Amino acid sequence: MEEDLDARKINSTFLRDHSYATEADIISTVEFNPTGELLATGDKGGRVVIFQREQESKNQPHRRGEYNVYSTFQSHEPEFDYLKSLEIEEKINKIRWIPQQNAAYFLLSTNDKTVKLWKVSERDKRPEGYNLKDEDGRLRDPSTITTLRVPILRPMDLMVEATPRRVFSNAHTYHINSISVNSDYETYMSADDLRINLWNLEITNRSFNIVDIKPANMEELTEVITAAEFHPHHCNTFVYSSSKGTIRLCDMRSSALCDKHAKFFEEPEDPSNRSFFSEIISSISDVKFSHSGKYIMTRDYLTVKVWDLNMENRPVETYQVHDYLRSKLCSLYENDCIFDKFECVWNGSDSVIMTGSYNNFFRMFDRNTKRDVTLEASRENSKPRAILKPRKVCVGGKRRKDEISVDSLDFSKKILHTAWHPSENIITVAATNNLYIFQDKVN
């Protein structure tokens, strides 16, 4: 996607593919680390797979390497809540990287109830020649030890270890939908349907409740929290979105419990568009600050909206993702697709935004030129180094050869999770159990 979103020049590589996919293999989150060197995916089986970008090769200095598997580990296991007689799924809901401070990498992963902090580190040396142990690790008889040996480090094959450093549990009654690391790199928040908690990364047995929208009488409940994120530069500011299509910006300096928002973003509803489904499709499934911190992007069922932080009454930009589905809302309600939670992402310069759709389609919108493109992530047209062709969906009437009819879209193939490299035109798209990585065609 060069600046003018030239879709003919996108290269593709796909990494992870199981022909015999099980439910556990379905990818549930994807996230680049702050440098873009690593890419983490979480799946419904509670696993985290980290891919690392290969270094530049000397004979092809212009071409950066592919992403290859770096580490795989089981982050969460299925659990059972005996008090409520409920199974707690192991599915990874979100992964967030912590900016790197030393040679090791740290990331947070969460399922519905428990957030874990993982350390991923490399080891290429091992100590040998202990005093009290023999080479097999058995303890030696102290009476046979007559000389003092100094253990020495010997080179060994590179090993990548993932170790859990902290477990943050027992703080959420409802399911966690978001985690976000603060720009102070000391705290993070976790949000569920009705509450948002603030944690210190070093302290696991205590968190502070910073938002609580639970009414005294649950029958009066009218909305739930759907997503939350910290401002990229101001550690006191965060936003959270609701199932009513509203966004609240909160300032932690004003009070310890941010139940009074500093700003409230809502678009007045067009009465002519009102229908039975209006409330469901206005629910916001994702909210993201731009890298500059000047804008917020929200995704609801049919659109992506960009809001200026200084203008609360309406979005500055609205992009139709799949407006052709407006006539299909009844059947989408019956097959539960209307409740799908699509994510949205900015590119590194905040000039292009990307979000997913059905039939393994994903959409890109160039904010400067107002051009948009629909691309498809599928095995048939994604041989390594293949070039993606733009796709078009037609509604009724005559269909051109390269168009696909809205009636033949496959709603079981959906792209909910996408990520964009922080500084380069490299994107990753999770299509069920396959991970696709696309990049600008180099040279």
One Martini backbone bead per residue (centre of mass of N, CA, C, O) as a GRO file, in nm:
protein
  443
    1MET     BB    1   0.074   0.049   0.032
    2GLU     BB    2   0.104   0.307  -0.079
    3GLU     BB    3   0.004   0.620  -0.049
    4ASP     BB    4  -0.216   0.537  -0.290
    5LEU     BB    5  -0.310   0.243  -0.262
    6ASP     BB    6  -0.161   0.019  -0.439
    7ALA     BB    7  -0.286  -0.300  -0.482
    8ARG     BB    8  -0.091  -0.431  -0.705
    9LYS     BB    9   0.173  -0.419  -0.480
   10ILE     BB   10   0.110  -0.686  -0.313
   11ASN     BB   11   0.253  -0.899  -0.099
   12SER     BB   12   0.266  -1.256  -0.008
   13THR     BB   13   0.251  -1.443   0.303
   14PHE     BB   14   0.215  -1.769   0.449
   15LEU     BB   15   0.249  -1.944   0.766
   16ARG     BB   16  -0.023  -2.055   0.889
   17ASP     BB   17  -0.125  -2.403   0.840
   18HIS     BB   18  -0.424  -2.604   0.863
   19SER     BB   19  -0.603  -2.850   0.723
   20TYR     BB   20  -0.679  -2.956   1.028
   21ALA     BB   21  -0.887  -2.775   1.173
   22THR     BB   22  -0.953  -2.653   1.482
   23GLU     BB   23  -1.090  -2.461   1.716
   24ALA     BB   24  -0.807  -2.405   1.860
   25ASP     BB   25  -0.673  -2.270   1.584
   26ILE     BB   26  -0.816  -2.013   1.617
   27ILE     BB   27  -0.757  -1.689   1.571
   28SER     BB   28  -0.785  -1.414   1.833
   29THR     BB   29  -0.494  -1.263   1.795
   30VAL     BB   30  -0.291  -0.971   1.687
   31GLU     BB   31   0.065  -0.852   1.743
   32PHE     BB   32   0.288  -0.612   1.733
   33ASN     BB   33   0.568  -0.492   1.818
   34PRO     BB   34   0.715  -0.177   1.849
   35THR     BB   35   0.929  -0.267   1.604
   36GLY     BB   36   0.823  -0.532   1.425
   37GLU     BB   37   1.000  -0.800   1.474
   38LEU     BB   38   0.741  -0.899   1.618
   39LEU     BB   39   0.475  -1.158   1.621
   40ALA     BB   40   0.164  -1.213   1.779
   41THR     BB   41  -0.040  -1.503   1.854
   42GLY     BB   42  -0.369  -1.603   1.939
   43ASP     BB   43  -0.578  -1.872   2.059
   44LYS     BB   44  -0.836  -2.090   2.153
   45GLY     BB   45  -0.604  -2.288   2.294
   46GLY     BB   46  -0.397  -2.081   2.455
   47ARG     BB   47  -0.191  -1.994   2.243
   48VAL     BB   48   0.141  -1.868   2.169
   49VAL     BB   49   0.273  -1.714   1.871
   50ILE     BB   50   0.603  -1.627   1.767
   51PHE     BB   51   0.734  -1.403   1.530
   52GLN     BB   52   1.033  -1.357   1.335
   53ARG     BB   53   1.239  -1.146   1.173
   54GLU     BB   54   1.453  -1.161   0.942
   55GLN     BB   55   1.742  -1.081   0.844
   56GLU     BB   56   1.938  -0.940   0.642
   57SER     BB   57   2.081  -1.014   0.347
   58LYS     BB   58   2.371  -0.968   0.174
   59ASN     BB   59   2.262  -1.036  -0.127
   60GLN     BB   60   1.972  -0.884  -0.013
   61PRO     BB   61   1.948  -0.580   0.128
   62HIS     BB   62   1.645  -0.485   0.043
   63ARG     BB   63   1.539  -0.757   0.167
   64ARG     BB   64   1.343  -0.845   0.395
   65GLY     BB   65   1.243  -1.078   0.590
   66GLU     BB   66   1.073  -1.316   0.715
   67TYR     BB   67   0.836  -1.477   0.913
   68ASN     BB   68   0.926  -1.678   1.191
   69VAL     BB   69   0.928  -1.906   1.418
   70TYR     BB   70   1.023  -1.847   1.767
   71SER     BB   71   0.762  -1.905   1.965
   72THR     BB   72   0.589  -2.153   2.174
   73PHE     BB   73   0.303  -2.127   2.403
   74GLN     BB   74   0.121  -2.194   2.691
   75SER     BB   75  -0.083  -1.966   2.850
   76HIS     BB   76  -0.370  -2.111   2.871
   77GLU     BB   77  -0.610  -2.286   3.061
   78PRO     BB   78  -0.861  -2.463   3.140
   79GLU     BB   79  -1.132  -2.379   3.358
   80PHE     BB   80  -1.312  -2.384   3.687
   81ASP     BB   81  -1.599  -2.240   3.833
   82TYR     BB   82  -1.738  -2.350   4.127
   83LEU     BB   83  -1.930  -2.119   4.216
   84LYS     BB   84  -2.068  -2.095   3.903
   85SER     BB   85  -2.045  -2.335   3.711
   86LEU     BB   86  -1.793  -2.245   3.511
   87GLU     BB   87  -1.634  -2.223   3.223
   88ILE     BB   88  -1.295  -2.133   3.137
   89GLU     BB   89  -1.152  -2.024   2.881
   90GLU     BB   90  -0.836  -2.027   2.697
   91LYS     BB   91  -0.880  -1.800   2.523
   92ILE     BB   92  -0.723  -1.542   2.353
   93ASN     BB   93  -0.812  -1.206   2.352
   94LYS     BB   94  -0.524  -1.062   2.425
   95ILE     BB   95  -0.227  -0.877   2.313
   96ARG     BB   96   0.052  -0.707   2.485
   97TRP     BB   97   0.322  -0.514   2.455
   98ILE     BB   98   0.630  -0.436   2.603
   99PRO     BB   99   0.861  -0.230   2.599
  100GLN     BB  100   1.190  -0.261   2.552
  101GLN     BB  101   1.464  -0.279   2.805
  102ASN     BB  102   1.601  -0.550   2.712
  103ALA     BB  103   1.673  -0.860   2.587
  104ALA     BB  104   1.394  -0.905   2.666
  105TYR     BB  105   1.056  -1.004   2.635
  106PHE     BB  106   0.725  -0.854   2.687
  107LEU     BB  107   0.391  -0.993   2.764
  108LEU     BB  108   0.039  -0.969   2.743
  109SER     BB  109  -0.216  -1.207   2.841
  110THR     BB  110  -0.572  -1.292   2.779
  111ASN     BB  111  -0.856  -1.397   2.902
  112ASP     BB  112  -1.154  -1.370   3.067
  113LYS     BB  113  -0.983  -1.348   3.373
  114THR     BB  114  -0.659  -1.372   3.302
  115VAL     BB  115  -0.352  -1.212   3.344
  116LYS     BB  116  -0.030  -1.236   3.173
  117LEU     BB  117   0.323  -1.225   3.226
  118TRP     BB  118   0.574  -1.254   2.976
  119LYS     BB  119   0.893  -1.404   2.922
  120VAL     BB  120   1.120  -1.364   2.641
  121SER     BB  121   1.415  -1.568   2.601
  122GLU     BB  122   1.758  -1.619   2.543
  123ARG     BB  123   1.973  -1.923   2.505
  124ASP     BB  124   2.346  -1.999   2.441
  125LYS     BB  125   2.423  -2.092   2.740
  126ARG     BB  126   2.595  -2.328   2.967
  127PRO     BB  127   2.656  -2.457   3.267
  128GLU     BB  128   2.969  -2.611   3.383
  129GLY     BB  129   3.110  -2.754   3.662
  130TYR     BB  130   3.016  -2.849   3.934
  131ASN     BB  131   3.060  -2.928   4.265
  132LEU     BB  132   2.773  -3.080   4.373
  133LYS     BB  133   2.756  -3.185   4.075
  134ASP     BB  134   2.715  -3.376   3.822
  135GLU     BB  135   2.659  -3.406   3.481
  136ASP     BB  136   2.353  -3.525   3.551
  137GLY     BB  137   2.267  -3.364   3.838
  138ARG     BB  138   2.375  -3.516   4.063
  139LEU     BB  139   2.456  -3.549   4.379
  140ARG     BB  140   2.739  -3.532   4.556
  141ASP     BB  141   2.963  -3.657   4.763
  142PRO     BB  142   3.123  -3.458   4.986
  143SER     BB  143   3.375  -3.655   5.043
  144THR     BB  144   3.472  -3.643   4.722
  145ILE     BB  145   3.537  -3.342   4.756
  146THR     BB  146   3.867  -3.184   4.683
  147THR     BB  147   3.791  -2.967   4.470
  148LEU     BB  148   3.768  -2.655   4.315
  149ARG     BB  149   3.506  -2.559   4.103
  150VAL     BB  150   3.447  -2.357   3.817
  151PRO     BB  151   3.202  -2.261   3.650
  152ILE     BB  152   3.122  -2.282   3.300
  153LEU     BB  153   3.048  -2.137   2.985
  154ARG     BB  154   2.875  -2.299   2.725
  155PRO     BB  155   2.791  -2.347   2.422
  156MET     BB  156   2.463  -2.351   2.261
  157ASP     BB  157   2.177  -2.393   2.147
  158LEU     BB  158   1.930  -2.203   2.071
  159MET     BB  159   1.699  -2.082   2.324
  160VAL     BB  160   1.351  -2.028   2.374
  161GLU     BB  161   1.200  -1.872   2.653
  162ALA     BB  162   0.889  -1.904   2.838
  163THR     BB  163   0.793  -1.702   3.122
  164PRO     BB  164   0.606  -1.658   3.400
  165ARG     BB  165   0.592  -1.360   3.603
  166ARG     BB  166   0.273  -1.290   3.604
  167VAL     BB  167  -0.050  -1.307   3.786
  168PHE     BB  168  -0.373  -1.162   3.705
  169SER     BB  169  -0.632  -1.216   3.934
  170ASN     BB  170  -0.956  -1.187   4.069
  171ALA     BB  171  -1.093  -0.895   3.922
  172HIS     BB  172  -1.324  -1.043   3.742
  173THR     BB  173  -1.662  -1.105   3.673
  174TYR     BB  174  -1.619  -1.052   3.385
  175HIS     BB  175  -1.525  -1.031   3.066
  176ILE     BB  176  -1.237  -0.978   2.906
  177ASN     BB  177  -1.173  -0.737   2.626
  178SER     BB  178  -0.924  -0.556   2.749
  179ILE     BB  179  -0.586  -0.436   2.699
  180SER     BB  180  -0.360  -0.166   2.831
  181VAL     BB  181  -0.070   0.007   2.795
  182ASN     BB  182   0.096   0.243   2.938
  183SER     BB  183   0.317   0.518   2.885
  184ASP     BB  184   0.476   0.447   3.165
  185TYR     BB  185   0.529   0.121   3.183
  186GLU     BB  186   0.377   0.042   3.480
  187THR     BB  187   0.085   0.031   3.360
  188TYR     BB  188  -0.246  -0.125   3.336
  189MET     BB  189  -0.547  -0.227   3.168
  190SER     BB  190  -0.867  -0.386   3.245
  191ALA     BB  191  -1.162  -0.490   3.060
  192ASP     BB  192  -1.503  -0.523   3.103
  193ASP     BB  193  -1.838  -0.488   3.081
  194LEU     BB  194  -1.834  -0.291   3.375
  195ARG     BB  195  -1.510  -0.279   3.416
  196ILE     BB  196  -1.207  -0.096   3.518
  197ASN     BB  197  -0.864  -0.182   3.566
  198LEU     BB  198  -0.571  -0.092   3.758
  199TRP     BB  199  -0.227  -0.179   3.709
  200ASN     BB  200   0.067  -0.306   3.830
  201LEU     BB  201   0.324  -0.490   3.694
  202GLU     BB  202   0.434  -0.576   4.001
  203ILE     BB  203   0.123  -0.616   4.100
  204THR     BB  204  -0.113  -0.888   4.172
  205ASN     BB  205  -0.302  -0.827   4.454
  206ARG     BB  206  -0.368  -0.534   4.312
  207SER     BB  207  -0.639  -0.316   4.217
  208PHE     BB  208  -0.795  -0.046   4.039
  209ASN     BB  209  -1.103   0.101   4.020
  210ILE     BB  210  -1.192   0.331   3.744
  211VAL     BB  211  -1.455   0.173   3.634
  212ASP     BB  212  -1.824   0.178   3.706
  213ILE     BB  213  -2.142   0.066   3.545
  214LYS     BB  214  -2.289  -0.074   3.767
  215PRO     BB  215  -2.592  -0.118   3.867
  216ALA     BB  216  -2.780  -0.174   4.139
  217ASN     BB  217  -2.982  -0.267   3.913
  218MET     BB  218  -2.961  -0.496   3.656
  219GLU     BB  219  -3.234  -0.408   3.507
  220GLU     BB  220  -3.091  -0.114   3.430
  221LEU     BB  221  -2.925  -0.220   3.208
  222THR     BB  222  -2.801  -0.063   2.888
  223GLU     BB  223  -2.476  -0.108   2.900
  224VAL     BB  224  -2.149  -0.191   2.768
  225ILE     BB  225  -1.824  -0.264   2.763
  226THR     BB  226  -1.604  -0.315   2.467
  227ALA     BB  227  -1.357  -0.098   2.494
  228ALA     BB  228  -1.001  -0.010   2.574
  229GLU     BB  229  -0.769   0.286   2.586
  230PHE     BB  230  -0.475   0.435   2.591
  231HIS     BB  231  -0.296   0.694   2.557
  232PRO     BB  232   0.014   0.725   2.391
  233HIS     BB  233   0.119   0.993   2.591
  234HIS     BB  234  -0.111   1.012   2.816
  235CYS     BB  235  -0.132   0.862   3.132
  236ASN     BB  236  -0.434   0.995   3.218
  237THR     BB  237  -0.560   0.882   2.944
  238PHE     BB  238  -0.880   0.740   2.836
  239VAL     BB  239  -1.082   0.500   2.654
  240TYR     BB  240  -1.435   0.404   2.609
  241SER     BB  241  -1.667   0.176   2.486
  242SER     BB  242  -2.002   0.100   2.368
  243SER     BB  243  -2.308  -0.062   2.286
  244LYS     BB  244  -2.427   0.244   2.203
  245GLY     BB  245  -2.192   0.410   2.039
  246THR     BB  246  -2.003   0.522   2.263
  247ILE     BB  247  -1.751   0.764   2.385
  248ARG     BB  248  -1.516   0.780   2.656
  249LEU     BB  249  -1.325   1.033   2.813
  250CYS     BB  250  -1.067   1.000   3.058
  251ASP     BB  251  -0.942   1.151   3.375
  252MET     BB  252  -0.732   1.059   3.642
  253ARG     BB  253  -0.704   1.350   3.781
  254SER     BB  254  -1.002   1.405   3.883
  255SER     BB  255  -1.042   1.090   3.971
  256ALA     BB  256  -1.034   0.770   4.082
  257LEU     BB  257  -1.330   0.755   3.970
  258CYS     BB  258  -1.433   0.746   3.622
  259ASP     BB  259  -1.764   0.819   3.610
  260LYS     BB  260  -1.669   1.092   3.494
  261HIS     BB  261  -1.641   1.235   3.203
  262ALA     BB  262  -1.470   1.453   2.987
  263LYS     BB  263  -1.575   1.301   2.723
  264PHE     BB  264  -1.847   1.276   2.464
  265PHE     BB  265  -1.902   1.047   2.199
  266GLU     BB  266  -2.167   1.123   1.957
  267GLU     BB  267  -2.396   1.021   1.711
  268PRO     BB  268  -2.660   1.117   1.570
  269GLU     BB  269  -2.945   0.978   1.472
  270ASP     BB  270  -3.099   0.865   1.186
  271PRO     BB  271  -3.433   0.827   1.153
  272SER     BB  272  -3.440   0.693   0.859
  273ASN     BB  273  -3.247   0.437   0.971
  274ARG     BB  274  -3.438   0.310   1.153
  275SER     BB  275  -3.427  -0.008   1.332
  276PHE     BB  276  -3.412  -0.308   1.489
  277PHE     BB  277  -3.076  -0.301   1.442
  278SER     BB  278  -2.946  -0.032   1.534
  279GLU     BB  279  -2.825  -0.107   1.813
  280ILE     BB  280  -2.641  -0.341   1.726
  281ILE     BB  281  -2.473  -0.184   1.491
  282SER     BB  282  -2.368   0.051   1.699
  283SER     BB  283  -2.180  -0.123   1.828
  284ILE     BB  284  -1.861  -0.117   1.961
  285SER     BB  285  -1.567  -0.326   1.891
  286ASP     BB  286  -1.350  -0.082   1.848
  287VAL     BB  287  -1.065   0.110   1.988
  288LYS     BB  288  -0.833   0.370   1.850
  289PHE     BB  289  -0.557   0.533   1.867
  290SER     BB  290  -0.359   0.734   1.732
  291HIS     BB  291  -0.024   0.787   1.723
  292SER     BB  292  -0.065   1.102   1.780
  293GLY     BB  293  -0.348   1.142   1.963
  294LYS     BB  294  -0.587   1.304   1.789
  295TYR     BB  295  -0.737   1.028   1.740
  296ILE     BB  296  -1.029   0.822   1.693
  297MET     BB  297  -1.111   0.481   1.633
  298THR     BB  298  -1.413   0.317   1.516
  299ARG     BB  299  -1.600   0.003   1.528
  300ASP     BB  300  -1.868  -0.115   1.364
  301TYR     BB  301  -2.053  -0.315   1.172
  302LEU     BB  302  -2.042  -0.102   0.901
  303THR     BB  303  -1.821   0.099   1.032
  304VAL     BB  304  -1.572   0.359   1.018
  305LYS     BB  305  -1.453   0.595   1.265
  306VAL     BB  306  -1.335   0.936   1.292
  307TRP     BB  307  -1.212   1.117   1.575
  308ASP     BB  308  -1.189   1.420   1.722
  309LEU     BB  309  -1.091   1.521   2.034
  310ASN     BB  310  -1.236   1.825   1.974
  311MET     BB  311  -1.501   1.646   1.865
  312GLU     BB  312  -1.814   1.516   1.989
  313ASN     BB  313  -2.078   1.521   1.783
  314ARG     BB  314  -1.886   1.405   1.543
  315PRO     BB  315  -1.738   1.264   1.295
  316VAL     BB  316  -1.489   1.331   1.047
  317GLU     BB  317  -1.507   1.019   0.961
  318THR     BB  318  -1.674   0.787   0.724
  319TYR     BB  319  -1.666   0.429   0.665
  320GLN     BB  320  -1.771   0.191   0.442
  321VAL     BB  321  -1.739  -0.148   0.455
  322HIS     BB  322  -2.052  -0.310   0.421
  323ASP     BB  323  -2.333  -0.183   0.295
  324TYR     BB  324  -2.455  -0.443   0.147
  325LEU     BB  325  -2.566  -0.564   0.438
  326ARG     BB  326  -2.827  -0.404   0.510
  327SER     BB  327  -3.029  -0.618   0.365
  328LYS     BB  328  -2.903  -0.873   0.565
  329LEU     BB  329  -2.966  -0.845   0.879
  330CYS     BB  330  -3.164  -1.072   0.934
  331SER     BB  331  -2.975  -1.317   0.867
  332LEU     BB  332  -2.740  -1.218   1.054
  333TYR     BB  333  -2.910  -1.254   1.310
  334GLU     BB  334  -2.975  -1.561   1.284
  335ASN     BB  335  -2.644  -1.636   1.257
  336ASP     BB  336  -2.486  -1.415   1.458
  337CYS     BB  337  -2.303  -1.213   1.288
  338ILE     BB  338  -2.395  -0.933   1.414
  339PHE     BB  339  -2.187  -1.001   1.673
  340ASP     BB  340  -1.936  -0.938   1.546
  341LYS     BB  341  -1.583  -0.851   1.623
  342PHE     BB  342  -1.429  -0.596   1.480
  343GLU     BB  343  -1.128  -0.469   1.385
  344CYS     BB  344  -0.888  -0.186   1.395
  345VAL     BB  345  -0.625  -0.008   1.198
  346TRP     BB  346  -0.330   0.165   1.180
  347ASN     BB  347  -0.091   0.312   1.038
  348GLY     BB  348   0.210   0.462   1.113
  349SER     BB  349   0.086   0.758   0.982
  350ASP     BB  350  -0.242   0.769   0.986
  351SER     BB  351  -0.343   0.739   0.661
  352VAL     BB  352  -0.433   0.436   0.708
  353ILE     BB  353  -0.707   0.201   0.716
  354MET     BB  354  -0.806  -0.117   0.876
  355THR     BB  355  -1.046  -0.386   0.799
  356GLY     BB  356  -1.282  -0.630   0.827
  357SER     BB  357  -1.465  -0.907   0.674
  358TYR     BB  358  -1.609  -1.106   0.457
  359ASN     BB  359  -1.479  -1.359   0.264
  360ASN     BB  360  -1.183  -1.270   0.339
  361PHE     BB  361  -1.211  -0.967   0.365
  362PHE     BB  362  -1.038  -0.650   0.330
  363ARG     BB  363  -1.008  -0.304   0.431
  364MET     BB  364  -0.904   0.013   0.275
  365PHE     BB  365  -0.830   0.359   0.385
  366ASP     BB  366  -0.758   0.666   0.246
  367ARG     BB  367  -0.749   0.977   0.398
  368ASN     BB  368  -0.644   1.162   0.164
  369THR     BB  369  -0.786   1.034  -0.113
  370LYS     BB  370  -1.043   0.839  -0.047
  371ARG     BB  371  -0.947   0.567  -0.103
  372ASP     BB  372  -1.047   0.224  -0.174
  373VAL     BB  373  -1.007  -0.132  -0.073
  374THR     BB  374  -1.050  -0.478  -0.169
  375LEU     BB  375  -0.929  -0.770  -0.010
  376GLU     BB  376  -0.792  -1.111  -0.025
  377ALA     BB  377  -0.762  -1.391   0.209
  378SER     BB  378  -0.636  -1.666   0.029
  379ARG     BB  379  -0.500  -1.956  -0.084
  380GLU     BB  380  -0.536  -1.930  -0.391
  381ASN     BB  381  -0.407  -1.607  -0.396
  382SER     BB  382  -0.142  -1.690  -0.175
  383LYS     BB  383   0.118  -1.701  -0.293
  384PRO     BB  384   0.421  -1.648  -0.272
  385ARG     BB  385   0.454  -1.328  -0.425
  386ALA     BB  386   0.185  -1.254  -0.475
  387ILE     BB  387  -0.068  -1.053  -0.626
  388LEU     BB  388  -0.316  -0.852  -0.536
  389LYS     BB  389  -0.658  -0.826  -0.606
  390PRO     BB  390  -0.912  -0.646  -0.639
  391ARG     BB  391  -1.239  -0.639  -0.497
  392LYS     BB  392  -1.594  -0.688  -0.583
  393VAL     BB  393  -1.925  -0.597  -0.486
  394CYS     BB  394  -2.247  -0.689  -0.590
  395VAL     BB  395  -2.587  -0.547  -0.621
  396GLY     BB  396  -2.741  -0.679  -0.817
  397GLY     BB  397  -2.784  -0.738  -1.121
  398LYS     BB  398  -2.517  -0.708  -1.306
  399ARG     BB  399  -2.219  -0.907  -1.342
  400ARG     BB  400  -1.906  -0.900  -1.340
  401LYS     BB  401  -1.642  -1.105  -1.370
  402ASP     BB  402  -1.478  -0.975  -1.100
  403GLU     BB  403  -1.731  -1.016  -0.940
  404ILE     BB  404  -1.926  -1.042  -0.638
  405SER     BB  405  -2.195  -1.159  -0.491
  406VAL     BB  406  -2.369  -1.102  -0.205
  407ASP     BB  407  -2.501  -1.401  -0.206
  408SER     BB  408  -2.191  -1.550  -0.218
  409LEU     BB  409  -2.106  -1.498   0.057
  410ASP     BB  410  -1.889  -1.602   0.323
  411PHE     BB  411  -1.971  -1.595   0.671
  412SER     BB  412  -1.746  -1.797   0.788
  413LYS     BB  413  -1.546  -1.593   0.650
  414LYS     BB  414  -1.356  -1.399   0.879
  415ILE     BB  415  -1.207  -1.072   0.956
  416LEU     BB  416  -1.119  -0.965   1.281
  417HIS     BB  417  -0.792  -0.976   1.270
  418THR     BB  418  -0.549  -0.708   1.277
  419ALA     BB  419  -0.220  -0.578   1.164
  420TRP     BB  420   0.034  -0.313   1.187
  421HIS     BB  421   0.318  -0.202   1.124
  422PRO     BB  422   0.465   0.068   1.283
  423SER     BB  423   0.657   0.159   0.999
  424GLU     BB  424   0.551  -0.041   0.784
  425ASN     BB  425   0.415  -0.211   0.488
  426ILE     BB  426   0.289  -0.434   0.710
  427ILE     BB  427   0.054  -0.699   0.720
  428THR     BB  428  -0.192  -0.873   0.926
  429VAL     BB  429  -0.410  -1.168   0.880
  430ALA     BB  430  -0.688  -1.332   1.029
  431ALA     BB  431  -0.808  -1.648   0.889
  432THR     BB  432  -0.899  -1.814   1.127
  433ASN     BB  433  -0.619  -2.044   1.095
  434ASN     BB  434  -0.484  -1.817   0.926
  435LEU     BB  435  -0.177  -1.647   0.846
  436TYR     BB  436  -0.129  -1.332   0.697
  437ILE     BB  437   0.134  -1.172   0.501
  438PHE     BB  438   0.167  -0.837   0.389
  439GLN     BB  439   0.351  -0.650   0.133
  440ASP     BB  440   0.518  -0.444  -0.019
  441LYS     BB  441   0.651  -0.407  -0.314
  442VAL     BB  442   0.976  -0.453  -0.386
  443ASN     BB  443   1.090  -0.291  -0.660
   0.00000   0.00000   0.00000
